[in-house]
PDB file as gemmi writes it, atoms N, CA and C in Angstrom:
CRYST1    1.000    1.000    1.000  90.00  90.00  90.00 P 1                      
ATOM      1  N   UNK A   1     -40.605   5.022  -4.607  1.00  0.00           N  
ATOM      2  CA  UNK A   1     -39.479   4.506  -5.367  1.00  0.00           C  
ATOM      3  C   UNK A   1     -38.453   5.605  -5.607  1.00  0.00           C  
ATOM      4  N   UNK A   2     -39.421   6.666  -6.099  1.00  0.00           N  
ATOM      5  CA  UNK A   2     -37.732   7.929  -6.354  1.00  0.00           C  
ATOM      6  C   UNK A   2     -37.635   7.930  -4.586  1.00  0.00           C  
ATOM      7  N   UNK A   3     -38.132   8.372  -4.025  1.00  0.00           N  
ATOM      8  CA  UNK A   3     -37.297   8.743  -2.890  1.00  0.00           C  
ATOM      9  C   UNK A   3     -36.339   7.713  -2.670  1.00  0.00           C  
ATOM     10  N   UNK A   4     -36.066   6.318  -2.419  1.00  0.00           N  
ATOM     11  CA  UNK A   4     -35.335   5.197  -2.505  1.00  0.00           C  
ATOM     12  C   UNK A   4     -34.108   5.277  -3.149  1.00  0.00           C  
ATOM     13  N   UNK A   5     -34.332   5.920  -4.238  1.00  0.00           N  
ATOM     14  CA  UNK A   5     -33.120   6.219  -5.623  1.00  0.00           C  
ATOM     15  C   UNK A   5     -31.623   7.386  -5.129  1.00  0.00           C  
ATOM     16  N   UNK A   6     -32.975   8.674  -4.144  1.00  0.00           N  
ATOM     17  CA  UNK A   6     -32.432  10.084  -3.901  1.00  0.00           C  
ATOM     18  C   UNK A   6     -31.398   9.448  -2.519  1.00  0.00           C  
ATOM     19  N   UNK A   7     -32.191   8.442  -1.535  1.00  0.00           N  
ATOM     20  CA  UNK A   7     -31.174   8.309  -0.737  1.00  0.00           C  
ATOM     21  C   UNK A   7     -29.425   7.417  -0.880  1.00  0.00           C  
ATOM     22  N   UNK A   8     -29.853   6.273  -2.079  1.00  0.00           N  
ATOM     23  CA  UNK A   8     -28.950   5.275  -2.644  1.00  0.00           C  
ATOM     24  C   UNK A   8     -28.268   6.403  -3.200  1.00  0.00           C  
ATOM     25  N   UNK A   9     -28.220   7.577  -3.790  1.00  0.00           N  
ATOM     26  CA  UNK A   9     -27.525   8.375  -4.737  1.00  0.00           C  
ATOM     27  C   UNK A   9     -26.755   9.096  -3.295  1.00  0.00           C  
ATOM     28  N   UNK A  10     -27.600   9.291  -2.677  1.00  0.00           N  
ATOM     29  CA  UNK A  10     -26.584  10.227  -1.176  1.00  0.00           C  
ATOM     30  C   UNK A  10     -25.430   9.539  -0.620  1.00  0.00           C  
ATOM     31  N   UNK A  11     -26.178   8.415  -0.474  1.00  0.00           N  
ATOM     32  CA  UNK A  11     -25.025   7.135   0.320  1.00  0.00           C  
ATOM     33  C   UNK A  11     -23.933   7.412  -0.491  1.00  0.00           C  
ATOM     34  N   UNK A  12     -23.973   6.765  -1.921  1.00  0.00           N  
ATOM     35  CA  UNK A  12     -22.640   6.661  -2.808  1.00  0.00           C  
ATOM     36  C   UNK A  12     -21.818   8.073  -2.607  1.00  0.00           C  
ATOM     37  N   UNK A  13     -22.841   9.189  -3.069  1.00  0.00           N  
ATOM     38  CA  UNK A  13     -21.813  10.711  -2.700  1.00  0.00           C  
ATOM     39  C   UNK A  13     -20.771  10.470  -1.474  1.00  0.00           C  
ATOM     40  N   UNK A  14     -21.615  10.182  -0.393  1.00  0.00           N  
ATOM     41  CA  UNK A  14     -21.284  10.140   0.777  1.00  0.00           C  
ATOM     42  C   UNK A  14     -19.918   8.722   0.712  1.00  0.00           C  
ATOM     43  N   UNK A  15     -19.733   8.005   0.758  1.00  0.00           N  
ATOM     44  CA  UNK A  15     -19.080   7.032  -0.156  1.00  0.00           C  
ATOM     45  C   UNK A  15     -17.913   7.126  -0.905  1.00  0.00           C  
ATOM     46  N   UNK A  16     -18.172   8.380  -1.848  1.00  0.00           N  
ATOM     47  CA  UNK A  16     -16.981   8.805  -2.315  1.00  0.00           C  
ATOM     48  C   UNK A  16     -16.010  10.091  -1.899  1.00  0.00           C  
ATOM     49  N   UNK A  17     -16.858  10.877  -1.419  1.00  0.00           N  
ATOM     50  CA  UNK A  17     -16.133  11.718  -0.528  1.00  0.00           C  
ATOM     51  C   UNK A  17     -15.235  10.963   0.648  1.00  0.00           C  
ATOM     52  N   UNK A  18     -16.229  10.103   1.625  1.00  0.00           N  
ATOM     53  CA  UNK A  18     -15.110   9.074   2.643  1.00  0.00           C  
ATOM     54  C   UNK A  18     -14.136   8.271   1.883  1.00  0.00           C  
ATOM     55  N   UNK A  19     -13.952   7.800   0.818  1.00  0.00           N  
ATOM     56  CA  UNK A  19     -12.730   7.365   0.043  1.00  0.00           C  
ATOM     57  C   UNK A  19     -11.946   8.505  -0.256  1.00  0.00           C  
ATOM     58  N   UNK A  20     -12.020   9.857  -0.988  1.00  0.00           N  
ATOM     59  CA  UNK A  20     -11.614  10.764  -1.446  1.00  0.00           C  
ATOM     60  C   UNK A  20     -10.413  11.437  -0.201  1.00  0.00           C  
ATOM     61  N   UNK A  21     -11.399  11.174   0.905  1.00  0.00           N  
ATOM     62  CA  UNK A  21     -10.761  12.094   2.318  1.00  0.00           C  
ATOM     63  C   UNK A  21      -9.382  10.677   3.062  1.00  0.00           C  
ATOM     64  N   UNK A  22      -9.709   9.349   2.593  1.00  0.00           N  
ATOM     65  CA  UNK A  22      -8.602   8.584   3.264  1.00  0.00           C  
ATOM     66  C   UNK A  22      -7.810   8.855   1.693  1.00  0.00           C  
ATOM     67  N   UNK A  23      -7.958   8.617   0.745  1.00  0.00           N  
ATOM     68  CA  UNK A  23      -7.078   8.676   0.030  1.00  0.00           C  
ATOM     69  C   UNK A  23      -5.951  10.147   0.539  1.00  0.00           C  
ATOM     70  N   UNK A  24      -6.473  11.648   0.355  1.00  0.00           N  
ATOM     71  CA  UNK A  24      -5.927  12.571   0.983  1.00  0.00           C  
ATOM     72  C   UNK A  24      -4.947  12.292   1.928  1.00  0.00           C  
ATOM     73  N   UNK A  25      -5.381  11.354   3.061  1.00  0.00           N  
ATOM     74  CA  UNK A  25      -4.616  11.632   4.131  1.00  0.00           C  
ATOM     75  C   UNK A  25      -3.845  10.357   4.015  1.00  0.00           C  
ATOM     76  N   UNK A  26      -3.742   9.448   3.035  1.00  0.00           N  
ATOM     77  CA  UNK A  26      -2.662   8.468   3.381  1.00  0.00           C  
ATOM     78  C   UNK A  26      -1.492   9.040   2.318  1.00  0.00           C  
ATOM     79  N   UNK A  27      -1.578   9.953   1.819  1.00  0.00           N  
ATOM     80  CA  UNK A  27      -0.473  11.026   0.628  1.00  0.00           C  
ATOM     81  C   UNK A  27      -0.539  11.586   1.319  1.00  0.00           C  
ATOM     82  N   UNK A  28      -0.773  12.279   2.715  1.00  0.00           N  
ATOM     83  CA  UNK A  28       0.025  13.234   3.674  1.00  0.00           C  
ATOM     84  C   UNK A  28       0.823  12.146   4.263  1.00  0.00           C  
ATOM     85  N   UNK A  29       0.537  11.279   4.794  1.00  0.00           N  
ATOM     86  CA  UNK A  29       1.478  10.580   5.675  1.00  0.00           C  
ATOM     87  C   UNK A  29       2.554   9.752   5.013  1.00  0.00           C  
ATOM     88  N   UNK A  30       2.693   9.464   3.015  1.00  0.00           N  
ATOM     89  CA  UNK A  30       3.506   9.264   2.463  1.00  0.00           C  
ATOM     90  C   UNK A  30       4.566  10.731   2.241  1.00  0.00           C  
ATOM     91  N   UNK A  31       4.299  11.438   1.590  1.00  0.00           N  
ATOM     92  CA  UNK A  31       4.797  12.840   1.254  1.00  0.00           C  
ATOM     93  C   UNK A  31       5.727  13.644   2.836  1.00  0.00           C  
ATOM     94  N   UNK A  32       5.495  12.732   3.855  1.00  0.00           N  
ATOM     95  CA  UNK A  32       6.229  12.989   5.265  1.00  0.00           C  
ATOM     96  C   UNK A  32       7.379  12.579   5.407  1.00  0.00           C  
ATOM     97  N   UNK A  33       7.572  11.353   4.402  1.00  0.00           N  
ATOM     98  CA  UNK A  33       8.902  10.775   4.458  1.00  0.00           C  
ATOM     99  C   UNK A  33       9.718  11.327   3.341  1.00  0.00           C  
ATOM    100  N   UNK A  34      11.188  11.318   3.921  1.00  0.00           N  
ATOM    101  CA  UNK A  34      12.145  11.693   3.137  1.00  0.00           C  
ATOM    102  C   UNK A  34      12.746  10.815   2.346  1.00  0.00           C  
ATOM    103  N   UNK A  35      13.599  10.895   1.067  1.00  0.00           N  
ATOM    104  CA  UNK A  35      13.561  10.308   0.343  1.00  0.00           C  
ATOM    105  C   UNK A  35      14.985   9.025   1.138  1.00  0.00           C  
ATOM    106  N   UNK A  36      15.549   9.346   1.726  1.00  0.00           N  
ATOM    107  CA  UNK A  36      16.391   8.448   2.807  1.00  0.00           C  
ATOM    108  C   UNK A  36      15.631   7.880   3.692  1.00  0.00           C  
ATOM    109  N   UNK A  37      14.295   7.838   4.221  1.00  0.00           N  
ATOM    110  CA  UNK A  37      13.291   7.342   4.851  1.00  0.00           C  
ATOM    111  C   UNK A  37      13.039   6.101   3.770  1.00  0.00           C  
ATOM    112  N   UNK A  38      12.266   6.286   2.929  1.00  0.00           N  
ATOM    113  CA  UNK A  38      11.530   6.023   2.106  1.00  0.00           C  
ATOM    114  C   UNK A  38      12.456   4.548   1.390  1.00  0.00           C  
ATOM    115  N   UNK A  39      13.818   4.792   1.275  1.00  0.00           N  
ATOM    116  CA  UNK A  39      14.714   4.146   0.802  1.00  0.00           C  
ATOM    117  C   UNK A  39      15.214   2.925   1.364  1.00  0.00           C  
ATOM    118  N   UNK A  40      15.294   3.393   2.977  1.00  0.00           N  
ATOM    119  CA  UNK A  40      15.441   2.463   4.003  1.00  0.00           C  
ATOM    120  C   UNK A  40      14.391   1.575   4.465  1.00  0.00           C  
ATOM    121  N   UNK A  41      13.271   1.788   4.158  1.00  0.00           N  
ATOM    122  CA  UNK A  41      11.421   1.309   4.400  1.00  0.00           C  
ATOM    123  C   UNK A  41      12.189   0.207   3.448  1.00  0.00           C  
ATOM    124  N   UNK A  42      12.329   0.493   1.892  1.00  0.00           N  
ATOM    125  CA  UNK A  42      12.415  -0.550   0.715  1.00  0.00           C  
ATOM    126  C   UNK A  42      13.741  -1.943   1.380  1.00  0.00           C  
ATOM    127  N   UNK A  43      14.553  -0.992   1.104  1.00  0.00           N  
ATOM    128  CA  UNK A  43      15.861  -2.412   1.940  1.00  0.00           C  
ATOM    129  C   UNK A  43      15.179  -2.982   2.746  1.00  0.00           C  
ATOM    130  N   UNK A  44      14.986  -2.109   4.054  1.00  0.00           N  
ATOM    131  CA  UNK A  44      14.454  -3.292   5.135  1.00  0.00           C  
ATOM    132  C   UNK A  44      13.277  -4.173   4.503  1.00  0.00           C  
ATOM    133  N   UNK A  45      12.497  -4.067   3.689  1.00  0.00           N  
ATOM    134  CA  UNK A  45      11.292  -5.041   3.165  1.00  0.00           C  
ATOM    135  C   UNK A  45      12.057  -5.455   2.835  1.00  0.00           C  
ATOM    136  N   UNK A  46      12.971  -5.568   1.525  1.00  0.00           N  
ATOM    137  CA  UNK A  46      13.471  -6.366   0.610  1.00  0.00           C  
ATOM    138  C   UNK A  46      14.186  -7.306   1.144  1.00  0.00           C  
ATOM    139  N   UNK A  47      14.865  -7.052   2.298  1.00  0.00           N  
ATOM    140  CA  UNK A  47      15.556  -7.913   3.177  1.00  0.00           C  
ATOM    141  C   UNK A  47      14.906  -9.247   3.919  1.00  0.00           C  
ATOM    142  N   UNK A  48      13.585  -8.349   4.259  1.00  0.00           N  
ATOM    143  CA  UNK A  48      12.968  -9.323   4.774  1.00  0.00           C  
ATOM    144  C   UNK A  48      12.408 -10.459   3.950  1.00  0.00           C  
ATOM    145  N   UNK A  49      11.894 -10.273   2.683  1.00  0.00           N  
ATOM    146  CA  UNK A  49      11.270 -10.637   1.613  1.00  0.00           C  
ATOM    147  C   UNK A  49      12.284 -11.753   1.362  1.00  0.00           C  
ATOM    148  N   UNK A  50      13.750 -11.356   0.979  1.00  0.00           N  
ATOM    149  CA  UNK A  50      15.044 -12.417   0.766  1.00  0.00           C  
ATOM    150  C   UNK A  50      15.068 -13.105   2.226  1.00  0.00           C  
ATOM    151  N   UNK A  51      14.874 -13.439   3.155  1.00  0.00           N  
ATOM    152  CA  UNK A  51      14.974 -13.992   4.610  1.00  0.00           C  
ATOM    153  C   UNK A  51      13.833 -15.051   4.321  1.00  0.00           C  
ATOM    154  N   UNK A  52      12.203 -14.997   4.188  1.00  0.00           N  
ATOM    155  CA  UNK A  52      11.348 -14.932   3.851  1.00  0.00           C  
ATOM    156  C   UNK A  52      11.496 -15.983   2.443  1.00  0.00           C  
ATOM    157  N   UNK A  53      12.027 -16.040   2.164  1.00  0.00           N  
ATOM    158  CA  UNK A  53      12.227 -16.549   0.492  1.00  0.00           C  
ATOM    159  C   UNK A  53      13.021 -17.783   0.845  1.00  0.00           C  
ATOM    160  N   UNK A  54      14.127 -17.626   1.181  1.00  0.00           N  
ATOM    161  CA  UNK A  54      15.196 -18.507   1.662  1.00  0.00           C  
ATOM    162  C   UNK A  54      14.797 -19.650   2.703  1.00  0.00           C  
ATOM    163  N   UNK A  55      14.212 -19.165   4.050  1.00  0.00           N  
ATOM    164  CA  UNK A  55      13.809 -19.927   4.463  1.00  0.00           C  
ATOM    165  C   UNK A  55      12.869 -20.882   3.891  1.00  0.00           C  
ATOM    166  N   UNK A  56      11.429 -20.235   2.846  1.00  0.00           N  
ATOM    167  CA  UNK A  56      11.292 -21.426   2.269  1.00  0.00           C  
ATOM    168  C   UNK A  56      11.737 -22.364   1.582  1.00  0.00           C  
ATOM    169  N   UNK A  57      13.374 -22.126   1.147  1.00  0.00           N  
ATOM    170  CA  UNK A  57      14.045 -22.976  -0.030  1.00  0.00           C  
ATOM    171  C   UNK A  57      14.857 -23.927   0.631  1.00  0.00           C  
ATOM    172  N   UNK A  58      14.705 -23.668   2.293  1.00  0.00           N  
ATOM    173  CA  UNK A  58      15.767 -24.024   2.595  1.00  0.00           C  
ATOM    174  C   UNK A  58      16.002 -25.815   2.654  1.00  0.00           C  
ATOM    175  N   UNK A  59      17.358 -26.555   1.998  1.00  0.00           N  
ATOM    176  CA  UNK A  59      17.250 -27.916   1.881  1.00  0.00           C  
ATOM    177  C   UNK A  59      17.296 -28.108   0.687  1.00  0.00           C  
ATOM    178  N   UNK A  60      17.208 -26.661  -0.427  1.00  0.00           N  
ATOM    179  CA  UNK A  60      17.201 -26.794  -1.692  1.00  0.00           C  
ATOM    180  C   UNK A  60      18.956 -26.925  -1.930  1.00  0.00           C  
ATOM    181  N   UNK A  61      19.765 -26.118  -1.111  1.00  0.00           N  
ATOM    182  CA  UNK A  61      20.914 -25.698  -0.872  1.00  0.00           C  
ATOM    183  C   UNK A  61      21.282 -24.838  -2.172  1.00  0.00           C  
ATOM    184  N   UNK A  62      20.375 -24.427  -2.677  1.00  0.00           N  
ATOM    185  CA  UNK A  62      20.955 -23.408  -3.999  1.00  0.00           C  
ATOM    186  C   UNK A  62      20.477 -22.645  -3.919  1.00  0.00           C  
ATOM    187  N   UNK A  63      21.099 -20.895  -4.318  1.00  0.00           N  
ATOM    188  CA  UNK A  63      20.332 -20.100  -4.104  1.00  0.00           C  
ATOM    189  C   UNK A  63      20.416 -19.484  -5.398  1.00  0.00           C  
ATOM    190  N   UNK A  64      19.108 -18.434  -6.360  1.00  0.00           N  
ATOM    191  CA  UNK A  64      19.197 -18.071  -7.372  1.00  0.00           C  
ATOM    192  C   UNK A  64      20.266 -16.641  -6.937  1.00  0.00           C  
ATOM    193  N   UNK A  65      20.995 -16.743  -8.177  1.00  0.00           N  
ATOM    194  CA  UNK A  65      21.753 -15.417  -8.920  1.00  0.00           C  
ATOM    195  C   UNK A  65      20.910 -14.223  -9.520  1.00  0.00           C  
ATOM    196  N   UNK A  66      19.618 -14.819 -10.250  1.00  0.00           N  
ATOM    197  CA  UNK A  66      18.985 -14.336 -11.274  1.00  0.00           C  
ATOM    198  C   UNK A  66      19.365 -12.579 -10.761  1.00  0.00           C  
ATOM    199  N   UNK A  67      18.558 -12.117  -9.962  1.00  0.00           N  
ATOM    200  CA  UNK A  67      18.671 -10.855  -9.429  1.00  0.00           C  
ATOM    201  C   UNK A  67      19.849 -10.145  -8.952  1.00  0.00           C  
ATOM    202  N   UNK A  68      20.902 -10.810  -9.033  1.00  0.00           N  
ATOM    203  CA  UNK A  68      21.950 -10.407  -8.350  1.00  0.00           C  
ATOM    204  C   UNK A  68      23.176  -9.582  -8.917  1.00  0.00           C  
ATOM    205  N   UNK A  69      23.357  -8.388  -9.099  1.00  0.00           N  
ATOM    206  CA  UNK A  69      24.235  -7.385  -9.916  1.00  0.00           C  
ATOM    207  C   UNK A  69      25.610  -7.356  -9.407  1.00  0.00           C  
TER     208      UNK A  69                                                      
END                                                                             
């Protein structure tokens, strides 16, 4: 039974180190982009997201203001 315990306790170590090491490397491959990178990523989603949105409304023929500055 302890031996059972010693290997379930390795796994998890093991477990959290392999989370620990993707976490690491997906903050290298964020921290790569520049803040004009990073800016243009957002528009282009957001764009798509409003495209995306619309088409489902479409036939409603109204479109919300709410967000609109």
């Amino acid at each position: 039974m302890r031996r059972m315990w010693k290997w379930i306790g390795l796994a998890g170590v093991a477990g959290v180190v392999a989370g620990g090491a993707l976490v690491v490397r997906d903050q290298r491959k964020r921290r790569a982009y520049t803040a004009d990178e990073v800016r243009a990523r957002l528009h282009q989603r957001w764009a798509e997201s409003n495209a995306e949105s619309f088409q489902s409304k479409s036939g409603s023929g109204s479109v919300s203001t709410a967000n609109k500055r």
